[in-house]
Amino acid sequence: MSNLYERIGGQAAVDKAVEVFYRKVLMDERINEFFDGVDMDEQINKQKGFLTMAFGGPNDYTGKDLREGHKHLVARGLNDSHVDAVIELLGETLQELGVASEDIQEVAAIANSVRDDVLDR
Amino acid sequence: MVKIQYGDQLVEVENGQTILEVLLHEGHEIPNNCRAGACQSCLMQAIDGEVPAAAQSGLKDTQKSQGYFMACRCQPSSDLKISPLNAEEIFTTATVIERQLLSEDVLRLRLVPEKPFAYRAGQFVTLWNSQKIGRSYSLASVFGVDPFLEFHIRRIDEGRLSPWLHEQIDINDQLQIQPACGDCFYVPENKLQPILLAGTSTGLAPLIGIARDALEQSHEGEIHLLHGALKPAGLYLHNTLLSMAQAYDNFHYHASVLENDHSIAGIGEGSLDEQAMGLLSNPAEWKIYLCGAPEMVNSLKKKIFLAGANMRNIHSDPFIPASKDNQ
């Protein structure tokens, strides 16, 4: 039985998903203000890291990194509704790429598991 | 087991080990983060040997062609010679052979380096004067074609290097230059791909270099160069670009100004953004180069990406002014 990361398609799937996902994020009025003025190439790389983690792939993400990395956004009002929006867009992205709905749920659960770290709680 | 030369040290890499693991174990401080080939913190450059494809996955073609790779994904199967990214830069002495004012505030400076100096048109080079003041300028010349390095220097009144370059430096004077950097240059991977080059002010320097490089390498797709300025006087290579458009069927020049005083005939009024977006019929197919004022570059980059262009096909070089502390 292959694992989630392999079923989704591994790094090739990350590469494919990242631009679709990032476009959705930048166009979403609920969350795009948090991405203003951010270097786009750097952001794409960070999102690749995030997707790799959410897809159950090899990564070194730690709760501490996520906390530190989002503290300035929490100070600007980042809350549960924004995390919900990100997970929703992640789901839409995977649906467009033809990922099975059980796998999408599994990805959403992994993304959801870091919610408290991201929101510094 | 293979041998890796890192700077001046030789290390051995066992089967299955990554270069990052080995170098960290040897006590080197290598920036790294995800160790999954995503964050690119551990980016390095190979100067000799073959880099496994997995170590370059996700990088831009321009980076791949220069031998950049991610140390955390690199399990080499043959010997490699690596240049540490933070290796001490080596300076080259270059002599001024020509200086010409192209407009009120843009100087064309041509230099000849005293030793072989490899670069790609569109990359940037930091020029240093004897007072150790350095500023980066993009290369408008084409390697292997022009027997000199060409830079377009815009005079910044409160700047510390450009007024000196404009007024003090003379023919036969010497400058110190650093190796060319940056990934804003032509790569002949798809000769039929349409290319859009858009820039304001001296953002034209890298763009004309990239366009000429592409034409020299027989690029067959359409090449559209857009130069934007406040007024017609700022279109400092207008006639050169018109001649290029006449000489090459697939090269097109579009000038636009925000305030048209009609000092040059036949120039459209309007923003560079609108012109660029108007040309990009199917953005995902294009290779795009954006250079010049950071606000313009960043906002147009975002628009073009949202319209469907692939990030790997967008090369940008925002001309960020020197920091206040450095002035």
Short mmCIF file of C-alpha atoms in Angstrom, two decimals:
data_model
loop_
_atom_site.label_atom_id
_atom_site.label_comp_id
_atom_site.label_asym_id
_atom_site.label_seq_id
_atom_site.Cartn_x
_atom_site.Cartn_y
_atom_site.Cartn_z
CA MET A 1 0.00 0.00 0.00
CA SER A 2 1.62 3.27 -1.10
CA ASN A 3 1.58 6.27 1.21
CA LEU A 4 -0.35 9.50 0.69
CA TYR A 5 2.60 11.42 -0.80
CA GLU A 6 3.19 8.69 -3.40
CA ARG A 7 -0.51 8.37 -4.24
CA ILE A 8 -0.81 12.10 -4.91
CA GLY A 9 2.23 11.97 -7.17
CA GLY A 10 5.18 13.04 -5.05
CA GLN A 11 7.32 16.01 -5.93
CA ALA A 12 5.92 16.26 -9.45
CA ALA A 13 2.48 16.81 -7.92
CA VAL A 14 3.89 19.48 -5.61
CA ASP A 15 5.42 21.29 -8.60
CA LYS A 16 2.14 21.09 -10.47
CA ALA A 17 -0.06 22.09 -7.56
CA VAL A 18 1.98 25.00 -6.28
CA GLU A 19 1.19 27.49 -9.05
CA VAL A 20 -2.51 26.61 -9.14
CA PHE A 21 -2.67 26.98 -5.37
CA TYR A 22 -0.67 30.23 -5.27
CA ARG A 23 -2.91 31.82 -7.91
CA LYS A 24 -5.96 30.94 -5.84
CA VAL A 25 -4.36 32.42 -2.72
CA LEU A 26 -3.41 35.68 -4.47
CA MET A 27 -6.90 36.08 -5.89
CA ASP A 28 -8.77 35.28 -2.68
CA GLU A 29 -9.94 38.51 -1.04
CA ARG A 30 -10.18 36.81 2.35
CA ILE A 31 -6.46 36.18 2.61
CA ASN A 32 -4.51 37.89 -0.15
CA GLU A 33 -3.69 40.98 1.95
CA PHE A 34 -1.28 38.78 3.94
CA PHE A 35 0.70 38.15 0.75
CA ASP A 36 1.13 41.76 -0.36
CA GLY A 37 4.72 42.79 -0.93
CA VAL A 38 6.06 39.26 -0.54
CA ASP A 39 8.76 38.06 -2.95
CA MET A 40 6.89 35.74 -5.31
CA ASP A 41 9.76 33.37 -6.06
CA GLU A 42 10.49 32.95 -2.37
CA GLN A 43 6.80 32.47 -1.67
CA ILE A 44 6.52 29.74 -4.30
CA ASN A 45 9.39 27.91 -2.61
CA LYS A 46 7.79 28.27 0.81
CA GLN A 47 4.51 26.98 -0.53
CA LYS A 48 6.27 24.01 -2.07
CA GLY A 49 7.53 23.23 1.41
CA PHE A 50 4.04 23.59 2.82
CA LEU A 51 2.47 21.38 0.13
CA THR A 52 5.15 18.72 0.59
CA MET A 53 4.31 18.67 4.29
CA ALA A 54 0.56 18.62 3.71
CA PHE A 55 0.92 15.82 1.14
CA GLY A 56 2.70 13.75 3.78
CA GLY A 57 6.06 14.07 2.04
CA PRO A 58 9.58 14.36 3.46
CA ASN A 59 10.03 17.64 5.28
CA ASP A 60 11.64 19.22 8.28
CA TYR A 61 8.74 21.46 9.24
CA THR A 62 8.64 21.96 12.99
CA GLY A 63 5.99 23.58 15.13
CA LYS A 64 8.58 26.15 16.13
CA ASP A 65 9.30 27.16 12.50
CA LEU A 66 5.61 27.54 11.78
CA ARG A 67 5.10 29.61 14.91
CA GLU A 68 8.03 31.92 14.17
CA GLY A 69 7.15 32.18 10.49
CA HIS A 70 3.59 33.33 11.10
CA LYS A 71 3.95 35.46 14.25
CA HIS A 72 4.04 38.72 12.28
CA LEU A 73 0.84 37.68 10.48
CA VAL A 74 -0.92 36.72 13.72
CA ALA A 75 -0.07 40.24 14.92
CA ARG A 76 -1.79 41.54 11.78
CA GLY A 77 -4.96 39.59 12.56
CA LEU A 78 -4.36 36.11 11.11
CA ASN A 79 -7.02 33.83 12.64
CA ASP A 80 -8.97 30.58 12.18
CA SER A 81 -11.04 31.94 9.31
CA HIS A 82 -7.86 32.50 7.26
CA VAL A 83 -6.55 29.00 7.99
CA ASP A 84 -9.96 27.65 6.94
CA ALA A 85 -9.70 29.58 3.67
CA VAL A 86 -6.21 28.19 2.96
CA ILE A 87 -7.37 24.62 3.59
CA GLU A 88 -10.39 25.22 1.36
CA LEU A 89 -8.20 26.50 -1.49
CA LEU A 90 -5.85 23.57 -1.00
CA GLY A 91 -8.82 21.23 -1.43
CA GLU A 92 -10.00 23.04 -4.57
CA THR A 93 -6.49 22.82 -6.01
CA LEU A 94 -6.25 19.08 -5.46
CA GLN A 95 -9.73 18.53 -6.82
CA GLU A 96 -8.74 20.34 -10.02
CA LEU A 97 -5.69 18.12 -10.29
CA GLY A 98 -7.84 15.01 -9.99
CA VAL A 99 -6.78 13.82 -6.54
CA ALA A 100 -9.17 11.35 -4.91
CA SER A 101 -11.48 12.86 -2.31
CA GLU A 102 -10.28 10.55 0.50
CA ASP A 103 -6.74 11.71 -0.18
CA ILE A 104 -7.87 15.35 -0.16
CA GLN A 105 -9.40 14.78 3.24
CA GLU A 106 -6.19 13.31 4.48
CA VAL A 107 -4.24 16.33 3.19
CA ALA A 108 -6.72 18.69 4.86
CA ALA A 109 -6.29 16.80 8.13
CA ILE A 110 -2.48 17.19 7.97
CA ALA A 111 -2.81 20.89 7.16
CA ASN A 112 -5.29 21.26 9.99
CA SER A 113 -2.90 19.56 12.43
CA VAL A 114 -0.53 22.55 12.33
CA ARG A 115 -3.29 25.12 12.88
CA ASP A 116 -2.36 25.89 16.49
CA ASP A 117 1.31 26.30 15.58
CA VAL A 118 0.48 28.67 12.73
CA LEU A 119 -1.85 30.69 14.94
CA ASP A 120 0.69 30.64 17.81
CA ARG A 121 -1.65 29.08 20.37
CA MET B 1 31.97 6.50 -3.18
CA VAL B 2 32.73 9.74 -5.02
CA LYS B 3 34.92 12.73 -4.28
CA ILE B 4 33.61 16.25 -3.87
CA GLN B 5 35.78 19.30 -4.04
CA TYR B 6 34.18 22.02 -1.95
CA GLY B 7 36.18 25.22 -2.21
CA ASP B 8 39.69 23.94 -1.51
CA GLN B 9 38.65 20.93 0.55
CA LEU B 10 38.23 17.40 -0.76
CA VAL B 11 35.52 15.28 0.89
CA GLU B 12 34.21 11.78 0.25
CA VAL B 13 30.52 11.02 -0.21
CA GLU B 14 29.28 7.47 0.40
CA ASN B 15 26.51 5.95 -1.65
CA GLY B 16 23.14 7.28 -0.45
CA GLN B 17 24.55 10.31 1.35
CA THR B 18 23.70 13.84 0.30
CA ILE B 19 26.25 16.57 -0.15
CA LEU B 20 24.47 18.57 2.54
CA GLU B 21 24.81 15.76 5.09
CA VAL B 22 28.47 15.27 4.35
CA LEU B 23 29.37 18.96 4.44
CA LEU B 24 27.44 19.51 7.67
CA HIS B 25 29.20 16.49 9.16
CA GLU B 26 32.54 17.95 8.11
CA GLY B 27 31.71 21.02 10.15
CA HIS B 28 30.75 23.45 7.39
CA GLU B 29 27.97 25.90 8.10
CA ILE B 30 25.55 25.38 5.24
CA PRO B 31 22.24 27.24 5.36
CA ASN B 32 19.44 24.69 5.07
CA ASN B 33 15.84 24.33 6.08
CA CYS B 34 13.40 21.81 4.60
CA ARG B 35 15.95 19.25 3.38
CA ALA B 36 13.32 18.17 0.88
CA GLY B 37 14.37 20.12 -2.18
CA ALA B 38 11.70 22.71 -1.64
CA CYS B 39 13.04 25.72 0.23
CA GLN B 40 16.29 26.08 -1.75
CA SER B 41 18.15 27.36 1.32
CA CYS B 42 21.06 25.05 0.52
CA LEU B 43 21.46 26.15 -3.10
CA MET B 44 25.01 25.65 -4.42
CA GLN B 45 26.78 25.82 -7.74
CA ALA B 46 28.71 23.01 -9.41
CA ILE B 47 31.61 24.23 -11.51
CA ASP B 48 32.68 20.83 -12.78
CA GLY B 49 31.03 17.41 -12.95
CA GLU B 50 27.53 16.12 -13.37
CA VAL B 51 24.70 17.07 -11.02
CA PRO B 52 21.90 14.49 -10.56
CA ALA B 53 18.60 15.69 -12.04
CA ALA B 54 16.81 15.22 -8.72
CA ALA B 55 19.02 17.89 -7.17
CA GLN B 56 17.86 20.45 -9.74
CA SER B 57 14.18 19.60 -9.81
CA GLY B 58 12.09 22.73 -9.47
CA LEU B 59 14.89 25.15 -10.30
CA LYS B 60 14.69 27.62 -13.16
CA ASP B 61 16.28 26.65 -16.46
CA THR B 62 18.68 29.55 -16.11
CA GLN B 63 19.80 28.20 -12.75
CA LYS B 64 20.10 24.64 -14.07
CA SER B 65 22.22 25.74 -16.99
CA GLN B 66 24.60 27.44 -14.56
CA GLY B 67 25.01 24.29 -12.50
CA TYR B 68 22.98 25.37 -9.48
CA PHE B 69 21.57 22.55 -7.39
CA MET B 70 20.17 21.84 -3.95
CA ALA B 71 22.72 20.16 -1.70
CA CYS B 72 20.00 18.38 0.31
CA ARG B 73 18.80 16.52 -2.81
CA CYS B 74 22.22 15.85 -4.24
CA GLN B 75 23.43 12.25 -4.02
CA PRO B 76 26.21 12.47 -6.57
CA SER B 77 27.09 9.45 -8.64
CA SER B 78 30.33 10.94 -9.95
CA ASP B 79 32.95 13.43 -8.79
CA LEU B 80 31.89 17.06 -8.44
CA LYS B 81 33.59 20.37 -7.95
CA ILE B 82 31.45 22.83 -6.03
CA SER B 83 31.77 26.53 -5.53
CA PRO B 84 30.43 27.57 -2.15
CA LEU B 85 27.86 30.33 -2.71
CA ASN B 86 29.50 32.58 -0.17
CA ALA B 87 33.00 32.04 -1.46
CA GLU B 88 35.12 35.14 -1.48
CA GLU B 89 34.43 37.02 -4.65
CA ILE B 90 37.25 37.53 -7.02
CA PHE B 91 37.64 40.94 -8.56
CA THR B 92 38.59 41.61 -12.15
CA THR B 93 40.16 44.86 -13.32
CA ALA B 94 38.38 46.45 -16.27
CA THR B 95 39.37 49.45 -18.37
CA VAL B 96 36.99 52.09 -19.71
CA ILE B 97 37.16 52.19 -23.51
CA GLU B 98 34.09 54.24 -24.31
CA ARG B 99 31.64 56.55 -22.60
CA GLN B 100 28.69 58.20 -24.26
CA LEU B 101 25.65 60.04 -22.97
CA LEU B 102 22.55 58.40 -24.47
CA SER B 103 20.07 60.80 -22.88
CA GLU B 104 20.04 63.54 -20.28
CA ASP B 105 20.69 61.07 -17.44
CA VAL B 106 21.81 57.78 -19.03
CA LEU B 107 25.48 57.09 -19.71
CA ARG B 108 26.65 54.19 -21.82
CA LEU B 109 29.86 52.80 -20.37
CA ARG B 110 31.94 50.21 -22.18
CA LEU B 111 34.66 48.32 -20.34
CA VAL B 112 37.22 45.72 -21.32
CA PRO B 113 38.15 43.24 -18.56
CA GLU B 114 41.82 42.38 -18.33
CA LYS B 115 41.16 38.64 -18.06
CA PRO B 116 38.48 36.37 -19.57
CA PHE B 117 35.10 37.27 -18.10
CA ALA B 118 32.20 34.92 -18.82
CA TYR B 119 28.67 36.20 -18.52
CA ARG B 120 25.25 36.17 -20.15
CA ALA B 121 23.59 39.33 -21.45
CA GLY B 122 21.07 40.46 -18.86
CA GLN B 123 23.05 39.36 -15.81
CA PHE B 124 24.35 42.02 -13.47
CA VAL B 125 27.84 42.97 -12.37
CA THR B 126 28.93 45.03 -9.39
CA LEU B 127 31.29 47.85 -10.36
CA TRP B 128 33.66 49.22 -7.71
CA ASN B 129 35.64 52.45 -7.69
CA SER B 130 38.89 52.92 -5.81
CA GLN B 131 37.00 54.29 -2.78
CA LYS B 132 35.39 50.85 -2.44
CA ILE B 133 31.97 52.09 -3.43
CA GLY B 134 30.17 49.44 -5.45
CA ARG B 135 26.88 49.36 -7.32
CA SER B 136 25.31 46.69 -9.53
CA TYR B 137 24.53 47.30 -13.19
CA SER B 138 23.08 44.99 -15.81
CA LEU B 139 24.96 43.85 -18.88
CA ALA B 140 23.60 45.15 -22.18
CA SER B 141 26.38 43.55 -24.24
CA VAL B 142 26.36 40.02 -25.62
CA PHE B 143 29.07 37.54 -24.61
CA GLY B 144 31.03 36.24 -27.56
CA VAL B 145 29.74 38.99 -29.84
CA ASP B 146 30.66 42.34 -28.32
CA PRO B 147 34.36 42.81 -27.53
CA PHE B 148 33.45 44.83 -24.42
CA LEU B 149 31.07 44.88 -21.45
CA GLU B 150 28.33 47.48 -21.84
CA PHE B 151 26.40 49.11 -19.00
CA HIS B 152 23.77 51.85 -18.98
CA ILE B 153 24.28 54.07 -15.97
CA ARG B 154 21.41 56.28 -14.86
CA ARG B 155 22.59 59.29 -12.91
CA ILE B 156 21.10 59.34 -9.41
CA ASP B 157 21.81 62.84 -8.09
CA GLU B 158 22.21 61.72 -4.47
CA GLY B 159 23.93 58.45 -5.48
CA ARG B 160 27.50 57.64 -4.54
CA LEU B 161 28.70 55.91 -7.68
CA SER B 162 26.62 57.06 -10.64
CA PRO B 163 27.55 60.80 -10.47
CA TRP B 164 31.19 59.71 -10.30
CA LEU B 165 30.75 57.43 -13.31
CA HIS B 166 28.98 60.23 -15.18
CA GLU B 167 31.41 63.02 -14.43
CA GLN B 168 34.73 61.75 -13.13
CA ILE B 169 35.63 58.56 -14.90
CA ASP B 170 37.53 58.82 -18.16
CA ILE B 171 38.73 56.66 -21.02
CA ASN B 172 41.55 54.31 -19.86
CA ASP B 173 40.52 54.61 -16.20
CA GLN B 174 40.10 51.33 -14.36
CA LEU B 175 37.36 49.81 -12.24
CA GLN B 176 37.13 46.57 -10.26
CA ILE B 177 34.27 44.29 -11.26
CA GLN B 178 32.77 41.18 -9.68
CA PRO B 179 31.58 38.07 -11.52
CA ALA B 180 28.25 38.34 -13.33
CA CYS B 181 25.23 37.15 -11.35
CA GLY B 182 21.50 36.73 -11.78
CA ASP B 183 19.19 34.49 -13.72
CA CYS B 184 17.64 37.05 -16.03
CA PHE B 185 19.04 35.87 -19.38
CA TYR B 186 18.17 33.98 -22.56
CA VAL B 187 18.22 30.18 -22.55
CA PRO B 188 17.78 28.51 -25.95
CA GLU B 189 15.52 25.71 -24.71
CA ASN B 190 12.56 26.46 -26.95
CA LYS B 191 13.43 28.55 -29.98
CA LEU B 192 9.81 28.94 -31.04
CA GLN B 193 8.57 30.32 -27.73
CA PRO B 194 7.31 33.91 -27.88
CA ILE B 195 9.33 36.26 -25.66
CA LEU B 196 8.13 39.40 -23.94
CA LEU B 197 10.71 41.82 -22.55
CA ALA B 198 9.36 44.78 -20.62
CA GLY B 199 11.18 47.47 -18.71
CA THR B 200 11.36 51.08 -17.67
CA SER B 201 14.35 53.43 -17.74
CA THR B 202 17.69 51.53 -17.71
CA GLY B 203 15.74 48.28 -17.30
CA LEU B 204 16.29 48.44 -21.04
CA ALA B 205 19.99 47.52 -20.65
CA PRO B 206 19.45 43.85 -19.73
CA LEU B 207 16.44 43.59 -22.04
CA ILE B 208 18.24 44.72 -25.19
CA GLY B 209 21.10 42.40 -24.24
CA ILE B 210 18.74 39.43 -23.84
CA ALA B 211 16.96 40.27 -27.11
CA ARG B 212 20.22 40.52 -29.03
CA ASP B 213 21.48 37.31 -27.41
CA ALA B 214 18.29 35.51 -28.49
CA LEU B 215 18.56 36.85 -32.04
CA GLU B 216 22.24 35.90 -32.21
CA GLN B 217 21.24 32.37 -31.21
CA SER B 218 18.65 32.32 -34.02
CA HIS B 219 15.57 32.45 -31.84
CA GLU B 220 12.62 31.92 -34.16
CA GLY B 221 9.66 32.88 -31.96
CA GLU B 222 8.36 36.43 -31.84
CA ILE B 223 10.31 38.76 -29.55
CA HIS B 224 8.49 41.81 -28.22
CA LEU B 225 10.50 44.46 -26.39
CA LEU B 226 8.54 47.10 -24.48
CA HIS B 227 10.31 50.19 -23.20
CA GLY B 228 8.42 52.59 -20.99
CA ALA B 229 9.45 56.07 -19.97
CA LEU B 230 7.91 59.16 -18.45
CA LYS B 231 8.54 61.26 -21.58
CA PRO B 232 9.86 60.50 -25.08
CA ALA B 233 13.32 61.83 -24.12
CA GLY B 234 13.63 58.83 -21.78
CA LEU B 235 13.41 56.37 -24.70
CA TYR B 236 17.16 56.49 -24.92
CA LEU B 237 17.68 53.80 -27.56
CA HIS B 238 14.64 54.57 -29.70
CA ASN B 239 16.46 54.65 -33.03
CA THR B 240 18.64 51.63 -32.27
CA LEU B 241 15.54 49.60 -31.45
CA LEU B 242 13.71 50.79 -34.54
CA SER B 243 16.67 49.63 -36.64
CA MET B 244 16.68 46.26 -34.89
CA ALA B 245 12.97 45.87 -35.66
CA GLN B 246 13.74 46.55 -39.31
CA ALA B 247 16.64 44.13 -39.41
CA TYR B 248 14.80 41.19 -37.83
CA ASP B 249 11.32 40.05 -38.86
CA ASN B 250 10.58 38.49 -35.46
CA PHE B 251 11.76 41.44 -33.34
CA HIS B 252 9.18 44.04 -32.38
CA TYR B 253 9.73 47.25 -30.46
CA HIS B 254 6.97 48.97 -28.51
CA ALA B 255 7.62 52.36 -26.93
CA SER B 256 5.25 53.89 -24.45
CA VAL B 257 5.32 57.11 -22.45
CA LEU B 258 3.11 58.42 -19.69
CA GLU B 259 3.41 62.07 -20.73
CA ASN B 260 3.63 62.52 -24.47
CA ASP B 261 5.11 65.87 -25.52
CA HIS B 262 5.30 64.57 -29.12
CA SER B 263 9.02 65.32 -29.34
CA ILE B 264 9.34 61.98 -31.14
CA ALA B 265 6.72 61.03 -33.70
CA GLY B 266 4.67 57.85 -33.52
CA ILE B 267 4.90 57.00 -29.84
CA GLY B 268 1.89 55.71 -27.98
CA GLU B 269 0.75 57.06 -24.66
CA GLY B 270 -0.16 54.60 -21.94
CA SER B 271 1.25 52.35 -19.28
CA LEU B 272 3.70 49.55 -19.83
CA ASP B 273 1.35 47.22 -17.92
CA GLU B 274 -1.52 47.71 -20.32
CA GLN B 275 0.71 47.19 -23.34
CA ALA B 276 2.25 44.04 -21.91
CA MET B 277 -1.08 42.51 -20.92
CA GLY B 278 -2.48 43.37 -24.35
CA LEU B 279 0.29 41.39 -26.06
CA LEU B 280 0.06 38.28 -23.87
CA SER B 281 -2.72 36.47 -25.64
CA ASN B 282 -1.96 33.10 -24.07
CA PRO B 283 0.35 33.89 -21.12
CA ALA B 284 1.21 30.26 -20.32
CA GLU B 285 3.10 29.99 -23.63
CA TRP B 286 5.40 32.95 -23.13
CA LYS B 287 8.86 33.50 -21.72
CA ILE B 288 8.83 36.82 -19.89
CA TYR B 289 11.58 39.16 -18.73
CA LEU B 290 10.83 42.18 -16.54
CA CYS B 291 13.48 44.71 -15.50
CA GLY B 292 13.57 48.16 -13.96
CA ALA B 293 11.66 49.99 -11.25
CA PRO B 294 10.73 47.48 -8.49
CA GLU B 295 7.10 48.65 -8.19
CA MET B 296 6.57 48.13 -11.93
CA VAL B 297 8.41 44.81 -12.04
CA ASN B 298 6.63 43.33 -9.02
CA SER B 299 3.14 44.45 -9.95
CA LEU B 300 3.46 43.37 -13.57
CA LYS B 301 4.95 40.03 -12.49
CA LYS B 302 1.92 39.40 -10.30
CA LYS B 303 -0.53 40.37 -13.04
CA ILE B 304 1.20 38.14 -15.57
CA PHE B 305 1.34 35.18 -13.16
CA LEU B 306 -2.34 35.56 -12.29
CA ALA B 307 -3.16 35.70 -16.00
CA GLY B 308 -1.70 32.19 -16.26
CA ALA B 309 2.01 32.50 -17.00
CA ASN B 310 4.27 29.90 -15.43
CA MET B 311 6.49 31.31 -12.65
CA ARG B 312 9.45 29.42 -14.08
CA ASN B 313 8.97 31.36 -17.29
CA ILE B 314 8.99 34.75 -15.61
CA HIS B 315 12.44 36.20 -15.06
CA SER B 316 12.56 39.48 -13.24
CA ASP B 317 15.19 41.88 -12.07
CA PRO B 318 13.82 44.70 -9.94
CA PHE B 319 16.46 47.45 -9.72
CA ILE B 320 16.45 47.91 -5.98
CA PRO B 321 18.14 51.13 -4.89
CA ALA B 322 21.10 50.92 -2.53
CA SER B 323 20.02 50.83 1.12
CA LYS B 324 20.11 54.10 3.09
CA ASP B 325 22.90 52.80 5.33
CA ASN B 326 25.00 52.23 2.27
CA GLN B 327 24.68 55.76 0.92
#
